[in-house]
PDB file of C-alpha atoms in Angstrom:
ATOM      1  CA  UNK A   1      -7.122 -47.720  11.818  1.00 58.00           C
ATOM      2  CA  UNK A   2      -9.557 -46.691   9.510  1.00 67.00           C
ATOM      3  CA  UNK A   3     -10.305 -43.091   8.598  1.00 68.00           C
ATOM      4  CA  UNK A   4     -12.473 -41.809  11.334  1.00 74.00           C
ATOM      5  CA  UNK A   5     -10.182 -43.368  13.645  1.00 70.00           C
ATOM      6  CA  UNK A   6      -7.286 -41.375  12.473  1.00 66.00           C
ATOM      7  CA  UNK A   7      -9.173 -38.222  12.027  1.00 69.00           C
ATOM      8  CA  UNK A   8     -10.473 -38.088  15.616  1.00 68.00           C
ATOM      9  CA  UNK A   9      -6.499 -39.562  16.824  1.00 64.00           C
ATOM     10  CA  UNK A  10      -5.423 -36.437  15.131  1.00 64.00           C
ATOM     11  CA  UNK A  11      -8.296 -34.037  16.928  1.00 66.00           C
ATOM     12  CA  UNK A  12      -7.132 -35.401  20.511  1.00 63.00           C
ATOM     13  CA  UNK A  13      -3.230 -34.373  19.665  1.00 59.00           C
ATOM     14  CA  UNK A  14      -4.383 -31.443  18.750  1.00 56.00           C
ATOM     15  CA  UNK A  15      -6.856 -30.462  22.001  1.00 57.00           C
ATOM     16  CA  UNK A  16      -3.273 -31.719  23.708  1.00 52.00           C
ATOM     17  CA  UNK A  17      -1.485 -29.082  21.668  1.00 46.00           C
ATOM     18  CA  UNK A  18      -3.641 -26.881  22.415  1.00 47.00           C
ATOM     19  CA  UNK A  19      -4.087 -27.289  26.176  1.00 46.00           C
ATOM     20  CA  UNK A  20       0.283 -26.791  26.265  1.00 41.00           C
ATOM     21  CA  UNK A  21      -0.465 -22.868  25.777  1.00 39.00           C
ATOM     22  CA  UNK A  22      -0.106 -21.108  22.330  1.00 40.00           C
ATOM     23  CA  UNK A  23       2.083 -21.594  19.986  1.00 39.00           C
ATOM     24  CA  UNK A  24       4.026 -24.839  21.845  1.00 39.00           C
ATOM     25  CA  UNK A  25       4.020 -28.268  21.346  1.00 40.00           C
ATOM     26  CA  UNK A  26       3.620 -30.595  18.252  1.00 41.00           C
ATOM     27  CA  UNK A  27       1.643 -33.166  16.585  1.00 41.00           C
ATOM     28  CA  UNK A  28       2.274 -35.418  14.602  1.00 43.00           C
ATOM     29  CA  UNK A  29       1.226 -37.163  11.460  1.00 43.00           C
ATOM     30  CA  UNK A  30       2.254 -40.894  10.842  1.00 44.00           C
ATOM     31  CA  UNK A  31       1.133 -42.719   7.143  1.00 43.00           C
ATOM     32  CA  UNK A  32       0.777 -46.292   6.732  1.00 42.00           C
ATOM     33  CA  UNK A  33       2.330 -48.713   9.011  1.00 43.00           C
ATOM     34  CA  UNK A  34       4.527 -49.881   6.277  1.00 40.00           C
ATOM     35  CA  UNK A  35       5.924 -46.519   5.841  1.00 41.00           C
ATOM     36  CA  UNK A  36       8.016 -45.645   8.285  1.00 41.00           C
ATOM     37  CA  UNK A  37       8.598 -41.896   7.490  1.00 42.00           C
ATOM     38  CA  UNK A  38       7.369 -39.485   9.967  1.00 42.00           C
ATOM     39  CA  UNK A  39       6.115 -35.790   9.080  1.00 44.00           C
ATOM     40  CA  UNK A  40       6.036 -33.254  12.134  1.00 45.00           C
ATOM     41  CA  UNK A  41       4.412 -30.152  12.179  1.00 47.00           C
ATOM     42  CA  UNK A  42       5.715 -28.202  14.815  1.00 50.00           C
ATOM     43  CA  UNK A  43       4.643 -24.205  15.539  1.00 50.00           C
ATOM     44  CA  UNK A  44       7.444 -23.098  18.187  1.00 51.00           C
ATOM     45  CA  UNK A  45       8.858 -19.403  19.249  1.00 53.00           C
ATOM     46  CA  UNK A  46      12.081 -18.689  18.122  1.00 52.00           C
ATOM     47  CA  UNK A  47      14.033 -16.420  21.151  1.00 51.00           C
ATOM     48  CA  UNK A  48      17.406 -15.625  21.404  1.00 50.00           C
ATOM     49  CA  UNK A  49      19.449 -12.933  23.349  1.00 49.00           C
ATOM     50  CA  UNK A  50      19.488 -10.495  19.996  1.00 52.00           C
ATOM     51  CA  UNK A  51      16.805  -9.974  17.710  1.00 50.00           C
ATOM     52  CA  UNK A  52      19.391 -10.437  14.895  1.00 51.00           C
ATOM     53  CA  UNK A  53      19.625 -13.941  16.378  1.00 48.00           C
ATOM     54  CA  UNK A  54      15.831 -14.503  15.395  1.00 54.00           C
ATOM     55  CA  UNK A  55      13.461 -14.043  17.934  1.00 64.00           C
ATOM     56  CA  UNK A  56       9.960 -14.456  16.353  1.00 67.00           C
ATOM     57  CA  UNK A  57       7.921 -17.031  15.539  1.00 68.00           C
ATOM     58  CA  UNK A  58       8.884 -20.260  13.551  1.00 69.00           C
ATOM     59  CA  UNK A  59       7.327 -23.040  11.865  1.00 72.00           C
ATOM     60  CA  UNK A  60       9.594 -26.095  11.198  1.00 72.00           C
ATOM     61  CA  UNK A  61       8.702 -29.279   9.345  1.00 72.00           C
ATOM     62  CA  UNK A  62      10.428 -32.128  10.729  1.00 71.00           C
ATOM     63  CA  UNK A  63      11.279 -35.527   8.828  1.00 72.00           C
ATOM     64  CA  UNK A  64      12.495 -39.044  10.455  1.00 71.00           C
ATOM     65  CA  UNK A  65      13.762 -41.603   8.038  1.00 73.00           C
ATOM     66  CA  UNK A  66      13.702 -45.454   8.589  1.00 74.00           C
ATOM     67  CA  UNK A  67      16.771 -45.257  11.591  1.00 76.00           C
ATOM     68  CA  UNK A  68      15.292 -42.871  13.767  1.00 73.00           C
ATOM     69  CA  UNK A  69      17.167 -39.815  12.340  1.00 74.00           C
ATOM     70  CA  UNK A  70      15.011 -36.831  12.949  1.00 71.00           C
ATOM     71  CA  UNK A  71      16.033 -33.355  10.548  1.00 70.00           C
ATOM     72  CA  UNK A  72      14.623 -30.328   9.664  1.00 69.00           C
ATOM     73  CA  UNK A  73      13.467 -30.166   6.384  1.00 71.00           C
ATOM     74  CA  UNK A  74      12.428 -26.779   5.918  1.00 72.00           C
ATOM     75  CA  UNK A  75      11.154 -24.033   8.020  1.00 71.00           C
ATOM     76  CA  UNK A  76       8.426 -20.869   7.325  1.00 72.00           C
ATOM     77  CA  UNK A  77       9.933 -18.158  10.129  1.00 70.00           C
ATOM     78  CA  UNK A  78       8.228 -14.544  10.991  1.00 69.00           C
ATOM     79  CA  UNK A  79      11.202 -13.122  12.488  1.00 68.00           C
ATOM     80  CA  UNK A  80      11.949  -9.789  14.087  1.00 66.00           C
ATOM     81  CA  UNK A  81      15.177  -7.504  12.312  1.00 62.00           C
ATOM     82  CA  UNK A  82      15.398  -4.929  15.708  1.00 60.00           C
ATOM     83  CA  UNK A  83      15.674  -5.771  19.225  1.00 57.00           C
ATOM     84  CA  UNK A  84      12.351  -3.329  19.919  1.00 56.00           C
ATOM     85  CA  UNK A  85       8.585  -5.571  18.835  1.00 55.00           C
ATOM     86  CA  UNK A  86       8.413  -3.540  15.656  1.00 52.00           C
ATOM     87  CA  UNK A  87       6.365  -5.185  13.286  1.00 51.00           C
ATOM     88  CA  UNK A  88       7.703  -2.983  10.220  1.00 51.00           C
ATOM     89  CA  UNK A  89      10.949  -4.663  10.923  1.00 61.00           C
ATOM     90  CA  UNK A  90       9.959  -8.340  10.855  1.00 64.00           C
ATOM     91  CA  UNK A  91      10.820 -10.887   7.777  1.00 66.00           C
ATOM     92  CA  UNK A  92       8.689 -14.069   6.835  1.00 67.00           C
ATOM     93  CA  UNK A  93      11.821 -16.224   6.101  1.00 68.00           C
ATOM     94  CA  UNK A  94      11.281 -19.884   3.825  1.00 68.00           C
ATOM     95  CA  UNK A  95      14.128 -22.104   3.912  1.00 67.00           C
ATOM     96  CA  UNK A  96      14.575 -25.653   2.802  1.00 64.00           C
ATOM     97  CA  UNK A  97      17.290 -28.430   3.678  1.00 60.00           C
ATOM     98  CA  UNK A  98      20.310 -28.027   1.239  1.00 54.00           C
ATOM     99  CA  UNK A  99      23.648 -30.675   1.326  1.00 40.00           C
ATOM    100  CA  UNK A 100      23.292 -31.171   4.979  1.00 41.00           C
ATOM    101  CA  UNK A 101      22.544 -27.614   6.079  1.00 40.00           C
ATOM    102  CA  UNK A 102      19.205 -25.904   6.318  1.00 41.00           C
ATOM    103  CA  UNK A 103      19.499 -22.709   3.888  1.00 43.00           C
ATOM    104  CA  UNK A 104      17.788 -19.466   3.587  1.00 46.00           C
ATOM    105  CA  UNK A 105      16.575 -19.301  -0.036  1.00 44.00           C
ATOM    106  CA  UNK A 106      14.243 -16.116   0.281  1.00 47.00           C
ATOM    107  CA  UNK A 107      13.621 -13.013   2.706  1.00 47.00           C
ATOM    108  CA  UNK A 108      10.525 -11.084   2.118  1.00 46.00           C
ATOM    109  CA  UNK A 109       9.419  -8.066   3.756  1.00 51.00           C
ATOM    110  CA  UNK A 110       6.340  -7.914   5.891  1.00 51.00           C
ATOM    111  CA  UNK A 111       3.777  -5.293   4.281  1.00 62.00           C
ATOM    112  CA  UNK A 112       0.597  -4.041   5.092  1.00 84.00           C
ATOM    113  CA  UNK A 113      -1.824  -1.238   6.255  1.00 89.00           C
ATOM    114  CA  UNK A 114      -2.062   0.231   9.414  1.00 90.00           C
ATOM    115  CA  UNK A 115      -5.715   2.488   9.656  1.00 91.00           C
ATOM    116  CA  UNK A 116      -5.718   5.091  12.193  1.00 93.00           C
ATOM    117  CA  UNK A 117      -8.553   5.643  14.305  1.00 93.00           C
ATOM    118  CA  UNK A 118      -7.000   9.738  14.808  1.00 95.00           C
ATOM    119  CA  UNK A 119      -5.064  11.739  11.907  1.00 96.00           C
ATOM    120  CA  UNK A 120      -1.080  12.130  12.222  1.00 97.00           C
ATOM    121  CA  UNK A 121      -1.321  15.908  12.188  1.00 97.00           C
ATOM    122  CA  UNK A 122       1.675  18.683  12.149  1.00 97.00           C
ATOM    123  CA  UNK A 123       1.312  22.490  13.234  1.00 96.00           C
ATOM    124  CA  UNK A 124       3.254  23.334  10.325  1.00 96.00           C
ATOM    125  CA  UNK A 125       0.389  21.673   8.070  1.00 98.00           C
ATOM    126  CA  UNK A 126      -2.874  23.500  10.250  1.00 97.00           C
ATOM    127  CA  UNK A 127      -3.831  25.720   7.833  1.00 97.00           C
ATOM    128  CA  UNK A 128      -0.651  27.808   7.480  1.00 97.00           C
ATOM    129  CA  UNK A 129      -0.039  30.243   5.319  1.00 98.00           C
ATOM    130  CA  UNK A 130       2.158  29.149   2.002  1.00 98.00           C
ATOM    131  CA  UNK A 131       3.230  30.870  -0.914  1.00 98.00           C
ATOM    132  CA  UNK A 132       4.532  29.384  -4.143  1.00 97.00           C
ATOM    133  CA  UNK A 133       7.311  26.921  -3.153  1.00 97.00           C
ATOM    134  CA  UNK A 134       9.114  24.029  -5.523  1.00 97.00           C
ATOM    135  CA  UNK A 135       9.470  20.501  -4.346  1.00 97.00           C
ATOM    136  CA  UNK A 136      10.591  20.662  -0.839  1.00 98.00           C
ATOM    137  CA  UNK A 137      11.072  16.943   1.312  1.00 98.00           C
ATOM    138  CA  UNK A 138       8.750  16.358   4.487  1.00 98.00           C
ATOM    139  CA  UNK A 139       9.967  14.562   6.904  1.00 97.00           C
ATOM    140  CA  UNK A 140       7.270  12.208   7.759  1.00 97.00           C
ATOM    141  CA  UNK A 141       8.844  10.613  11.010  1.00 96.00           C
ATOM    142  CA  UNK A 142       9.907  14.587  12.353  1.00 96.00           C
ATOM    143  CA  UNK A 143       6.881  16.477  10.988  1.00 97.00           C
ATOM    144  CA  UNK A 144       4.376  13.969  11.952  1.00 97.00           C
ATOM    145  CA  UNK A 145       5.580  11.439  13.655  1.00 94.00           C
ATOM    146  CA  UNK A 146       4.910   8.581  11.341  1.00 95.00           C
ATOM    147  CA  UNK A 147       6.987   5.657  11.577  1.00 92.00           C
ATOM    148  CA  UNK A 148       9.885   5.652   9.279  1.00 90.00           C
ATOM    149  CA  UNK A 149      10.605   3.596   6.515  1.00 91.00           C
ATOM    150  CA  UNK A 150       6.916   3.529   5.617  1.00 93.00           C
ATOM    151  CA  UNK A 151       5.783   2.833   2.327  1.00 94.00           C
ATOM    152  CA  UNK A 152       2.755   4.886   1.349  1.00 96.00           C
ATOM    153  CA  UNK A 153       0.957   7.136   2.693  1.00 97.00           C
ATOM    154  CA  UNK A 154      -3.072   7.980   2.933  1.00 97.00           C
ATOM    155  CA  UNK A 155      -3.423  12.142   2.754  1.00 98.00           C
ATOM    156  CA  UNK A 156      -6.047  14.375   3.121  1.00 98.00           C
ATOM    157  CA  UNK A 157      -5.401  17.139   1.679  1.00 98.00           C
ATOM    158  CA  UNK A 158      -7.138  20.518   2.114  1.00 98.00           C
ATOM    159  CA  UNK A 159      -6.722  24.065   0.694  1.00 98.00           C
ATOM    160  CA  UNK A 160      -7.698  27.458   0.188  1.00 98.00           C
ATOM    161  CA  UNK A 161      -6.346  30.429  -1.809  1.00 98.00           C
ATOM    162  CA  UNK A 162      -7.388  34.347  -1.370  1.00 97.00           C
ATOM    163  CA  UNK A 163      -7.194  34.607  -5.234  1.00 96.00           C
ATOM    164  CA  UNK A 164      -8.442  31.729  -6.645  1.00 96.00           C
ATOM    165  CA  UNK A 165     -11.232  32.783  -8.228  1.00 95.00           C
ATOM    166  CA  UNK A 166      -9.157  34.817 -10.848  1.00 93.00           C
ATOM    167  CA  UNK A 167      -6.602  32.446 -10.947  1.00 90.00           C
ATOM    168  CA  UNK A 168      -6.189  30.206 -14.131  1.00 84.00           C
ATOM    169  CA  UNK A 169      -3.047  28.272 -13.172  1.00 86.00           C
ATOM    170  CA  UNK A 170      -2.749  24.993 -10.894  1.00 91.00           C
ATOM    171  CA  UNK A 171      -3.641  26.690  -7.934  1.00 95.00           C
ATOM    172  CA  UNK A 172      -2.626  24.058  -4.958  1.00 97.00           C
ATOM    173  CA  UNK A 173      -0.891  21.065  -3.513  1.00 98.00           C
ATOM    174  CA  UNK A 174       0.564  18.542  -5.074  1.00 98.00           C
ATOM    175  CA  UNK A 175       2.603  15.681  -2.904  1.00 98.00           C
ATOM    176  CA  UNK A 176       4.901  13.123  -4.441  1.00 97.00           C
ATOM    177  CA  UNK A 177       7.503  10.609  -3.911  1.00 97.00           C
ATOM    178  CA  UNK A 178      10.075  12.405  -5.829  1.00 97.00           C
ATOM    179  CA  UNK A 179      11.109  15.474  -6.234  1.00 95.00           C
ATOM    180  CA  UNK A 180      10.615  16.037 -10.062  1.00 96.00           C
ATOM    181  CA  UNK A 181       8.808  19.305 -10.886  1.00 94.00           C
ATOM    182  CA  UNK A 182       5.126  19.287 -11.294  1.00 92.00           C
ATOM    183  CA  UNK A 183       5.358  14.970 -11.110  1.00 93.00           C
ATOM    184  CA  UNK A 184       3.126  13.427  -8.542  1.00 92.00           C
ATOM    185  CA  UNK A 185       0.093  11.326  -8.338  1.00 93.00           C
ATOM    186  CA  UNK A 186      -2.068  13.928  -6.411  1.00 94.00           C
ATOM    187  CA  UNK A 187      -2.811  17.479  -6.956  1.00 95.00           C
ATOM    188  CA  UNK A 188      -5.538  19.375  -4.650  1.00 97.00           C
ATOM    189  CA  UNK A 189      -6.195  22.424  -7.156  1.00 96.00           C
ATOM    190  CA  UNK A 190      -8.622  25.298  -5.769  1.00 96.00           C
ATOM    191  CA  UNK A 191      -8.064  27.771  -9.080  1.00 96.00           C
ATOM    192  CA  UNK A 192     -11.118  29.243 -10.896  1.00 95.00           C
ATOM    193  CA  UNK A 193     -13.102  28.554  -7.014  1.00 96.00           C
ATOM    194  CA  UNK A 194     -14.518  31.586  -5.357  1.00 97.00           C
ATOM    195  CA  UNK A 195     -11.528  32.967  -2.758  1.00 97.00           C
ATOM    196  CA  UNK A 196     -10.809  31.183   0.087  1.00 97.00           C
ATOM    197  CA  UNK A 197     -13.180  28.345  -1.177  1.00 97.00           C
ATOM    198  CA  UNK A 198     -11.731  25.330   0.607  1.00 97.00           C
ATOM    199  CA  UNK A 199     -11.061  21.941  -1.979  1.00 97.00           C
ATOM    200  CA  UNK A 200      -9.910  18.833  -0.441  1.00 97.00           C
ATOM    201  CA  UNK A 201      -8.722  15.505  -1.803  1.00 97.00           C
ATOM    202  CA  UNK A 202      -7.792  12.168  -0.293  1.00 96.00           C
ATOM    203  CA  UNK A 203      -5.333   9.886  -1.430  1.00 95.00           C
ATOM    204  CA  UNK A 204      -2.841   7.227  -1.092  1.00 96.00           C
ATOM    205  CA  UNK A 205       0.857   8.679  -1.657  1.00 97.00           C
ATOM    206  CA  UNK A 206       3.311   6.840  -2.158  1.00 96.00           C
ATOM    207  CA  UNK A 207       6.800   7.664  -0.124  1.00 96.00           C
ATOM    208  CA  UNK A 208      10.724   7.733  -1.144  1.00 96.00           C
ATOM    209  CA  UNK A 209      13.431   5.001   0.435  1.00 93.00           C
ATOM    210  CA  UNK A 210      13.047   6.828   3.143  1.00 94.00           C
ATOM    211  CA  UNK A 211       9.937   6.746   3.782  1.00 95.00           C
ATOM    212  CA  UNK A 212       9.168  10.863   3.207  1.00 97.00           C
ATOM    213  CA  UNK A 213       7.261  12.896   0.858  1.00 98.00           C
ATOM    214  CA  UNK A 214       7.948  15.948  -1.166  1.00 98.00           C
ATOM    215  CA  UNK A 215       5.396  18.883  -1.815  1.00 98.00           C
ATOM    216  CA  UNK A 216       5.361  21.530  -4.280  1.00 98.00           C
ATOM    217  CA  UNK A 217       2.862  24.450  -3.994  1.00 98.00           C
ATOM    218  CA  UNK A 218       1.522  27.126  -6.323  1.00 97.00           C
ATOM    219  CA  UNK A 219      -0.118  29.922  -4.790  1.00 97.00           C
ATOM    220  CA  UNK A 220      -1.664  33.375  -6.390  1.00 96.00           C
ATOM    221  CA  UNK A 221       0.272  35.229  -3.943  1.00 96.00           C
ATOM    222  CA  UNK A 222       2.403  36.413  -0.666  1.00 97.00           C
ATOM    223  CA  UNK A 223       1.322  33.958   2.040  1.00 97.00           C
ATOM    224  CA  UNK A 224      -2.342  33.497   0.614  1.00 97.00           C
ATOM    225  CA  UNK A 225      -2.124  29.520   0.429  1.00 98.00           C
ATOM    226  CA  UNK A 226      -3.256  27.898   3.137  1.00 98.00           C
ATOM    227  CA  UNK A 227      -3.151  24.534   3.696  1.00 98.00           C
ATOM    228  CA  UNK A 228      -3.778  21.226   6.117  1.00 98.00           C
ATOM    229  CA  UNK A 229      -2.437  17.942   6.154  1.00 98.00           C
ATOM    230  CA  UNK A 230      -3.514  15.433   7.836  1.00 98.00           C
ATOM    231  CA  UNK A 231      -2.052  11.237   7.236  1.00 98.00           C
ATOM    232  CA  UNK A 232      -5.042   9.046   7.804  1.00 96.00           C
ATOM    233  CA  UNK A 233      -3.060   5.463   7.825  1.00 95.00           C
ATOM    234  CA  UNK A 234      -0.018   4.254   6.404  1.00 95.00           C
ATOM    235  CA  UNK A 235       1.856   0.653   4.896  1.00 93.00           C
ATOM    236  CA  UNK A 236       4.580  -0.630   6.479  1.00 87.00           C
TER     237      UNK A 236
END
């Protein structure tokens, strides 16, 4: 069989494999006839009655040595940590054949961004009125519902002051991952603007273990900070 042959052999398993419904089935892929090692590629769903059992989606790569013994070599597995479909909780799993076992030799956490096509939004973050407070937590899963555990977070932030235009400190808001005075990688400042002068910044803010945020605030008076939040998308 020369190559064209075995290219369009391999085509036909696949239109088979793909005619069995998605991810089922396998092909496979067979070298010279004097070798007689077989490599399978197999895509298959992984269920089970707990998620903690792996239910998910695997990818095992299957060997066959000169008797006929067929073993799994090693396996790439997406597989979900909760019983709900919660893609924050899923691990992409590698593991490779080990003394006559097949063992897990790294876990890695699924990341990514989510973009929302409608702000997360809180009434306590609607243009309230705030005076000068330290770092204080927000609880993004209570306050606005975001999922928790999330990694980062991307803010707009708006703001106005009353007394801003005489003001020559860091009128403003300032959101962080810690809760370290005056330490955070965005700070919406409205002092030396004309009162009540709105100033806005977007950003991406990174969250705590928990997946929260901390504030701090500096105001020129009683009550005369007003401010809106809003979380525009967020990495799980």
């Amino acid at each position: 069989m020369n190559a064209e042959e075995r290219i369009a052999a391999l085509e036909r398993r696949i239109a088979r494999l793909e005619n069995r419904g998605p991810l089922m089935g396998a092909f496979t892929m067979k070298p010279a006839a004097t070798n007689t090692v077989v490599d399978e590629l197999r895509v298959e769903r992984l269920c089970s009655g707990t998620a903690a059992d792996g239910i998910g989606v695997g990818l095992p790569f299957m060997v066959e040595d000169a008797s006929g013994n067929v073993d799994e070599a090693g396996n790439i597995d997406v597989v979900l940590t909760t019983a709900a479909h919660a893609t924050q909780a899923a691990e992409m799993r590698f593991g490779v054949l080990g003394n006559t076992r097949l063992a897990l030799k790294s876990g890695y956490q699924v990341y990514g961004f989510v973009p929302l096509l409608a702000p997360l939004t809180s009434t306590s973050w609607d243009g309230d009125a705030y005076s000068t407070a330290a770092k204080t937590l927000i609880d993004l899963s209570a306050v606005f519902s975001a999922p928790a555990g999330i990694k980062a977070a991307l803010f707009r932030i708006v703001c106005r002051d009353s007394g801003s235009a005489a003001s020559t400190s860091n009128l403003g808001v300032m959101l962080s991952p810690n809760d370290t005075a005056s330490n955070g990688p965005v700070h919406c400042r409205v002092d030396g603007l004309p009162n009540d002068v709105l100033g806005e910044e977007n950003a991406v803010v990174p969250c705590d273990a928990n997946g929260d945020v901390y504030y701090q605030l500096t105001a020129s008076g009683a009550s005369t900070l007003d401010v809106w939040l809003q979380i525009w998308g967020y990495w799980i």
